[in-house]
Coordinates of C-alpha atoms in Angstrom, one line a residue:
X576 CA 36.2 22.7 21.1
X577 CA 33.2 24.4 20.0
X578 CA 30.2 23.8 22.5
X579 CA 27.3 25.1 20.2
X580 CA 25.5 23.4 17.3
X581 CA 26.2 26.2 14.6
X582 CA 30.1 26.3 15.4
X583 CA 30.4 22.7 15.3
X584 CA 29.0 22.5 12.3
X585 CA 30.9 25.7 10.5
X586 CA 34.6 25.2 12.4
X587 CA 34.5 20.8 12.3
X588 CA 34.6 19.0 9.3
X589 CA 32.6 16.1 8.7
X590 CA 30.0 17.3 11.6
X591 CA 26.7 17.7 10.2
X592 CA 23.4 19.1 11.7
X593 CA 22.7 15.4 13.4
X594 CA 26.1 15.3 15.3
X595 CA 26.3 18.6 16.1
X596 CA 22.9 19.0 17.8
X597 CA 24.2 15.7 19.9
X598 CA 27.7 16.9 20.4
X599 CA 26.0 20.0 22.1
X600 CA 23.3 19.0 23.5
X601 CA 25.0 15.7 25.3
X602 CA 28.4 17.6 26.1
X603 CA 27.6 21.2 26.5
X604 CA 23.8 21.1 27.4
X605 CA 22.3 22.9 24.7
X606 CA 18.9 23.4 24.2
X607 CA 19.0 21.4 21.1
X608 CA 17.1 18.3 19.7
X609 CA 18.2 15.7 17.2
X610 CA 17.0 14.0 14.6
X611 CA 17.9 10.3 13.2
X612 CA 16.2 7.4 11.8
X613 CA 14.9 6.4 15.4
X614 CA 14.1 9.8 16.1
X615 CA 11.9 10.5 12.8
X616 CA 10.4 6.9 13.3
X617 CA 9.2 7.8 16.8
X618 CA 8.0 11.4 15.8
X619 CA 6.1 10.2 12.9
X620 CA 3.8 7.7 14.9
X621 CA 3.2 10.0 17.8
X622 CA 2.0 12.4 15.0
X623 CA 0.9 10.2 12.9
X624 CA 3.1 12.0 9.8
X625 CA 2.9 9.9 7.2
X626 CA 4.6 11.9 4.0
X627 CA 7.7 10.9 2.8
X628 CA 9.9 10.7 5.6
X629 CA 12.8 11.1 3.4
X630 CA 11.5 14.2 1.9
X631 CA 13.0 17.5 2.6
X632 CA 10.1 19.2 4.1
X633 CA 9.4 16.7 6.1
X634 CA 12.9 16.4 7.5
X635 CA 12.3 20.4 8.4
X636 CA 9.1 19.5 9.8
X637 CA 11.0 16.8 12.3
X638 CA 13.4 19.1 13.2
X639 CA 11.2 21.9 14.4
X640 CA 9.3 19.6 16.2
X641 CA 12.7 18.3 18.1
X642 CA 13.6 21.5 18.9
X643 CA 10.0 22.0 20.2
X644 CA 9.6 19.2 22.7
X645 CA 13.7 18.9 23.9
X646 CA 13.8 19.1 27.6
X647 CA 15.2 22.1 28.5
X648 CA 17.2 21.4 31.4
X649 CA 18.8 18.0 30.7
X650 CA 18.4 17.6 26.6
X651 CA 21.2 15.7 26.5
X652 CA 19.3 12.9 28.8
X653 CA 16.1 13.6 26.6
X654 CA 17.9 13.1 23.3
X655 CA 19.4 9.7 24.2
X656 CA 16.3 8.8 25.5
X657 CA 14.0 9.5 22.1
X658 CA 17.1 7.7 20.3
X659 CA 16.5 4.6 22.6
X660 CA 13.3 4.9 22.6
X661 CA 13.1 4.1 18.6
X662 CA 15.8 1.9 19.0
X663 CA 14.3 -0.6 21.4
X664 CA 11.1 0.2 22.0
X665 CA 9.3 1.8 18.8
X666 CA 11.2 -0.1 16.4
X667 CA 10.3 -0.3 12.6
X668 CA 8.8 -3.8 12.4
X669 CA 7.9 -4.6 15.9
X670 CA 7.4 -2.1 18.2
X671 CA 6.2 -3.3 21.7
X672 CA 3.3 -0.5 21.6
X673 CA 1.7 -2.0 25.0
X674 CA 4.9 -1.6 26.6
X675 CA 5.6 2.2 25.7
X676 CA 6.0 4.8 27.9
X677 CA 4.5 7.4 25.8
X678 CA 1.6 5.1 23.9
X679 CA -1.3 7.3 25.7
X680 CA 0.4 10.0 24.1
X681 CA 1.1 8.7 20.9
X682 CA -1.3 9.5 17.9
X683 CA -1.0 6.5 16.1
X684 CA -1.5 4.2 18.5
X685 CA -4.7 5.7 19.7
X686 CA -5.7 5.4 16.2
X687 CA -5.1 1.6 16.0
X688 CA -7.2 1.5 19.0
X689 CA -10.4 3.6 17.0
X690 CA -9.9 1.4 13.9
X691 CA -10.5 -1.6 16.2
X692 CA -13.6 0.0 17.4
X693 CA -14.9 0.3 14.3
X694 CA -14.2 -3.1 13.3
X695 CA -15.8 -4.5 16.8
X696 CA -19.1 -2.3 15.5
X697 CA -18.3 -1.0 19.3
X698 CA -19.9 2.7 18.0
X699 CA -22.3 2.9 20.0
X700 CA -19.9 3.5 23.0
X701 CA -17.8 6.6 22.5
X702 CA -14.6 6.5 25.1
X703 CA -12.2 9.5 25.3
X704 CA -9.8 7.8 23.6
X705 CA -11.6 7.5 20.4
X706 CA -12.7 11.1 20.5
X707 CA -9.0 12.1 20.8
X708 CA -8.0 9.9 18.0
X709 CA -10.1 11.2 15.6
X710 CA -8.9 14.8 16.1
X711 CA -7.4 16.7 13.0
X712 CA -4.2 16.8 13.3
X713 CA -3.1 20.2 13.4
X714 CA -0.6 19.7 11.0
X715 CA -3.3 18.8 8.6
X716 CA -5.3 22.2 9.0
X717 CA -4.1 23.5 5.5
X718 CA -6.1 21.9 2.2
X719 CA -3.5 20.5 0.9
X720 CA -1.3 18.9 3.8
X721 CA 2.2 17.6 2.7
X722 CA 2.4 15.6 6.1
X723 CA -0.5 13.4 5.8
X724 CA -0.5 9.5 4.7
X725 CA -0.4 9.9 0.9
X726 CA -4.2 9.9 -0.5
X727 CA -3.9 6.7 -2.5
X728 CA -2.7 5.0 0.2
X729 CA -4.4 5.4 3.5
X730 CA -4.8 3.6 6.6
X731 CA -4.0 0.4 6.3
X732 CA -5.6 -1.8 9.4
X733 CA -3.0 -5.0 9.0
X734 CA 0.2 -2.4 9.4
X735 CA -1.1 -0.5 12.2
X736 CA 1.3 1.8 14.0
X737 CA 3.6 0.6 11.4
X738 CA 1.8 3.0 8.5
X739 CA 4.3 5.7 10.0
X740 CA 6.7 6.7 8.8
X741 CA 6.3 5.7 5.3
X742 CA 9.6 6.3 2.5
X743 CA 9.8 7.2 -0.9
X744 CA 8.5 4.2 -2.9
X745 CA 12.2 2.8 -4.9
X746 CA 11.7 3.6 -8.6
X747 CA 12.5 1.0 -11.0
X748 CA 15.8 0.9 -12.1
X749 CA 16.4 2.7 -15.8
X750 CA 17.4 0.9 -18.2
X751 CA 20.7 2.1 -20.6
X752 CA 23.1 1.0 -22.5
X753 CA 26.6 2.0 -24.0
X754 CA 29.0 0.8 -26.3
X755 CA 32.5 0.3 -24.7
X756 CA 35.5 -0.9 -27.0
X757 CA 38.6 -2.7 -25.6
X758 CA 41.5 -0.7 -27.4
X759 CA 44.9 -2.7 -27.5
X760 CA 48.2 -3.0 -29.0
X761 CA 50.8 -5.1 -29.4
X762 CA 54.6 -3.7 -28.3
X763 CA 57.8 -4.8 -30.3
X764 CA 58.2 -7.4 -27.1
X765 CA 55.5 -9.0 -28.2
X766 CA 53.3 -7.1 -25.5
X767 CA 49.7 -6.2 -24.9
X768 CA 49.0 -3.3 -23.5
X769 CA 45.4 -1.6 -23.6
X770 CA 43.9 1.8 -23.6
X771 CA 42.4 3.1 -20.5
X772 CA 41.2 6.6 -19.8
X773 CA 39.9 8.3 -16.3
X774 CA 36.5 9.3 -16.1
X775 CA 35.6 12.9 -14.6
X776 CA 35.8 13.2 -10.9
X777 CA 32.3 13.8 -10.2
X778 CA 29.5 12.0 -11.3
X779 CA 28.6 8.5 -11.7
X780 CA 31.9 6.5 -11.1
X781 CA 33.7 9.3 -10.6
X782 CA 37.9 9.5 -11.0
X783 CA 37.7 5.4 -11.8
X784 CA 39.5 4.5 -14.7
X785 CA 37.3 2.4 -18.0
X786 CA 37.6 1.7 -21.8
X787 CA 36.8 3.8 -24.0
X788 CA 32.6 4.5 -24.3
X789 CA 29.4 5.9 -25.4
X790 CA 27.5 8.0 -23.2
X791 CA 25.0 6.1 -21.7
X792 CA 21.5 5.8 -23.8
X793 CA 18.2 4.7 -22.4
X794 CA 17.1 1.8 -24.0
X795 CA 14.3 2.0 -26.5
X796 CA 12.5 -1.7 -26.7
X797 CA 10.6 -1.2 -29.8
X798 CA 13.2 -0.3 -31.6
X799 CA 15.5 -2.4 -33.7
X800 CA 19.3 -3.9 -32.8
X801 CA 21.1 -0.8 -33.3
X802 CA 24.9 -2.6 -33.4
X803 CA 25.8 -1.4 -36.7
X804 CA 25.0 2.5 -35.4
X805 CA 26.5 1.9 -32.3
X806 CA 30.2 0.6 -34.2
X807 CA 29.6 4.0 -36.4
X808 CA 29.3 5.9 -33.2
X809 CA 32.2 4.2 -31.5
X810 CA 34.3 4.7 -35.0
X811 CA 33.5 8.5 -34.7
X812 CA 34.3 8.7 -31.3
X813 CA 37.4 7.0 -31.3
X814 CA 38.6 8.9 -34.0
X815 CA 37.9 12.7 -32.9
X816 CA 38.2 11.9 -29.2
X817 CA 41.2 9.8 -29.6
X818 CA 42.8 10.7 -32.9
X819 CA 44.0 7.2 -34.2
X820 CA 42.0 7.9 -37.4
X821 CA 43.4 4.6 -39.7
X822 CA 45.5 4.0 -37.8
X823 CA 43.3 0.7 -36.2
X824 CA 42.2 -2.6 -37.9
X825 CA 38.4 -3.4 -38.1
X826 CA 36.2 -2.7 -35.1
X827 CA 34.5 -6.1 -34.3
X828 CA 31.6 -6.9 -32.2
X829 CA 32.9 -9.1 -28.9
X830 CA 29.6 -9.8 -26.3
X831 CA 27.0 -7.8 -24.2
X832 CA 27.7 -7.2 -20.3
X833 CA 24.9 -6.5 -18.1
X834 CA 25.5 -4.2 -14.5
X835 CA 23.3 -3.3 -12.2
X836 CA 24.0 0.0 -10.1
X837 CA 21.7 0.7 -7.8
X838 CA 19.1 2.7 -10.1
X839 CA 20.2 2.0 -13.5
X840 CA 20.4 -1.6 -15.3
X841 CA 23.2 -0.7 -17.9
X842 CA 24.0 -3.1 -20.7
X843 CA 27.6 -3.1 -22.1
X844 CA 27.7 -3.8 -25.9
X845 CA 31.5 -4.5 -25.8
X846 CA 33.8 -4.1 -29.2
X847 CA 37.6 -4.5 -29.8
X848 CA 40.0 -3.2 -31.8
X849 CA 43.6 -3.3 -32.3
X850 CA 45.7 0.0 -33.4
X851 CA 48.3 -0.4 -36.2
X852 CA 50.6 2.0 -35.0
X853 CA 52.2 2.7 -31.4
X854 CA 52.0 6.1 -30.8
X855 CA 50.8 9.0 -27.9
X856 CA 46.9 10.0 -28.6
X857 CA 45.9 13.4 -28.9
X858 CA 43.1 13.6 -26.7
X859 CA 43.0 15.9 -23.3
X860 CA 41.0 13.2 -21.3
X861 CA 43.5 11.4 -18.5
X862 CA 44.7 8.0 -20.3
X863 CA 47.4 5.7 -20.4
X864 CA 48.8 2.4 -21.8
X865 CA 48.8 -0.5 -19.4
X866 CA 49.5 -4.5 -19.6
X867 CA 47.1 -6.8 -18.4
X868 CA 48.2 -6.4 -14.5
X869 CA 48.6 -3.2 -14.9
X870 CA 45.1 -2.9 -15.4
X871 CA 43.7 -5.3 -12.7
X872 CA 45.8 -3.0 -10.3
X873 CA 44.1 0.2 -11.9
X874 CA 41.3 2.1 -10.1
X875 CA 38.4 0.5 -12.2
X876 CA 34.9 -0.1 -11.2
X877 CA 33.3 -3.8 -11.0
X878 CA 31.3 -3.0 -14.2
X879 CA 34.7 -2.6 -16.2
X880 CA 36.1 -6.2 -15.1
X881 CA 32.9 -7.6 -15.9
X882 CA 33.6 -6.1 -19.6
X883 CA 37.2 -7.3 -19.1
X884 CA 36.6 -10.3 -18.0
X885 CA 34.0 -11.4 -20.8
X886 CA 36.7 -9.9 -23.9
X887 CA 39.0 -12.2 -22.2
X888 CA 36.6 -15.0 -22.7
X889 CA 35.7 -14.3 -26.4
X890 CA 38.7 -13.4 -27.8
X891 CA 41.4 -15.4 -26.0
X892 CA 41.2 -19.2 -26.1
X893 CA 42.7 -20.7 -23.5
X894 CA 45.5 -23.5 -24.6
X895 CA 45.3 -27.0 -22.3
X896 CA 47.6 -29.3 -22.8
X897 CA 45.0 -32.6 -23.9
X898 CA 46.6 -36.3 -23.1
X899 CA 45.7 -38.2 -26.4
X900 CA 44.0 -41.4 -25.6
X901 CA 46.0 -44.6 -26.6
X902 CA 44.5 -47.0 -29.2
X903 CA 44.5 -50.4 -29.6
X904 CA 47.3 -50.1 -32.0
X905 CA 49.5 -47.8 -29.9
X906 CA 49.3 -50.7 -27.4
X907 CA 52.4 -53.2 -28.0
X908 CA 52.4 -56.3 -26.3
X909 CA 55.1 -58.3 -25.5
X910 CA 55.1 -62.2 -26.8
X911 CA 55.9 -63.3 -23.7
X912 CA 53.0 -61.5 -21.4
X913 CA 50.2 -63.8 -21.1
X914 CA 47.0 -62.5 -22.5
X915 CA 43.6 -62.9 -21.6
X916 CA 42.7 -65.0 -24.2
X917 CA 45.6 -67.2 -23.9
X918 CA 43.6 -67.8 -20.0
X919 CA 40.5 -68.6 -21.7
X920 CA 42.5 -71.4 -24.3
X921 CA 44.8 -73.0 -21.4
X922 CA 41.1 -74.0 -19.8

């Protein structure tokens, strides 16, 4: 067992930099901090860092500062206490600042306390508290600091400590579409099978298995319905891709599909169409033939089933056996069964 960071990380796989600085520093005793969520929440409001938190240099930044500050004869005690510490104590939404062992200590806090001052009007009365908050950081020596709250943003009062750290605002989700097509045939057993071919292993959905489609195109709002250049497109494409050139009745238009991934709000124009002949396709791309079943079973992503699921819906009506309602006339009545008005007459 490797009882240092870098041969943990080179001779184990899955251990990263976080486990292996814990594996070493908790098991072996080496002079080694860590850094996780708790960890980067606890450094950021002791020096009030307020970049990006997610950001690359500012990761670095964390790091150094770990390896700074670790104890360095128990760092395995001092590691598990900075991870408790943001776990229980200096928590993202409520952290018990009063409470805190290190709050004289802590940058941000002392800053909550100046900004209190200031709103009190108490400036007339200058403690050593105040004059320690409203040191420059050190960090933010250079002109241009990439550690600072952003410039737009600031201080906000209401937050307090809670201002650090701050993450990467989410960016809308992009918005694209692509034209997929539902390929089937029918087998002399009066079978449907459908086309299905495996997408490359990395990327987006990577190794799953989908119907034939467009690459992806970002959606353009001011410009037209673009269906009839979309069923060109997918005609092209299935004919050099998949070489069944005539071989297929008319493509037809079926429904749209929206899926939202996590960062991209993709619309599914979804077209069918049925090949004449049944025959292997010349195309290099992983693909195969399977029933219904077949398909369900398949490595496909949720996106896919939505698409199948909504063909299914459009093109196949589903047959219920209807009881037809009886009539008056259907109804025969014997001469010898009383009948209502019969009640009515005998009165």
């Amino acid at each position: 067992m490797p009882d240092n960071v870098a041969d943990l990380i080179k001779q184990l796989p899955g251990v990263g930099r976080y486990t292996g600085a814990a594996i070493a520093s908790i098991a072996f005793s080496q002079v080694s901090g860590v850094v996780d969520g708790n960890v980067i929440r606890v450094l950021a409001r002791l020096r009030r860092i307020g970049a990006d938190s997610s950001s690359q240099s500012v990761v670095d930044h964390m790091w150094r500062l770990s390896n700074e500050i670790v104890d360095k004869v128990r760092p395995g005690d001092f590691n598990q206490a900075m991870m408790e510490l943001g776990a229980t104590v200096c928590t993202p939404k409520t952290p018990k600042c009063d409470s805190c062992p290190v709050n004289q200590l802590c940058w941000a806090y002392l800053k909550v306390d100046t900004e209190k001052e200031k709103a009190t009007k108490n400036l007339l009365t200058v403690t050593p508290t105040a004059e320690y908050a409203d040191i420059r950081d050190i960090e933010c020596a250079a002109e241009k600091c990439t550690l600072c709250l952003p410039a737009d943003e600031g201080w906000n009062q209401r937050l307090g400590v809670i201002n650090y750290p701050q993450k990467a605002k989410k960016k809308p989700p992009r918005k694209e579409k692509t034209a997929v097509c539902v390929v089937s045939q029918t087998t002399d057993a009066d079978e449907t099978l459908y086309l299905i071919l495996q997408r490359p292993q990395k990327g987006l959905l990577g190794g799953l298995w989908e119907f034939p489609s467009l690459p992806p195109m970002e959606l353009n709002p001011n410009l037209c319905d673009q269906t009839q250049n979309e069923i060109d497109d997918l005609k092209k494409y299935l004919i050099e891709i998949h070489a069944i050139s005539g071989k297929f009745e008319k493509l037809q238009y079926v429904d749209d599909v929206v899926h939202i991934f996590s960062h991209i709000h993709q619309t599914y124009n979804i077209f069918h169409v049925t090949t004449i002949e049944q025959r292997e396709l010349a195309c290099t791309q992983p693909h195969k033939w399977v029933t219904r079943s077949e398909l369900y079973d398949s490595a496909i992503s949720t996106a896919i089933r939505k698409v199948f699921k909504s063909y299914l819906a459009k093109m196949e009506t589903p047959i219920k056996s209807r009881k037809r309602k009886r009539s008056v006339s259907d109804t025969k009545i014997s001469r010898d069964q009383p009948t209502i008005e019969s009640f009515f007459k005998s009165n």
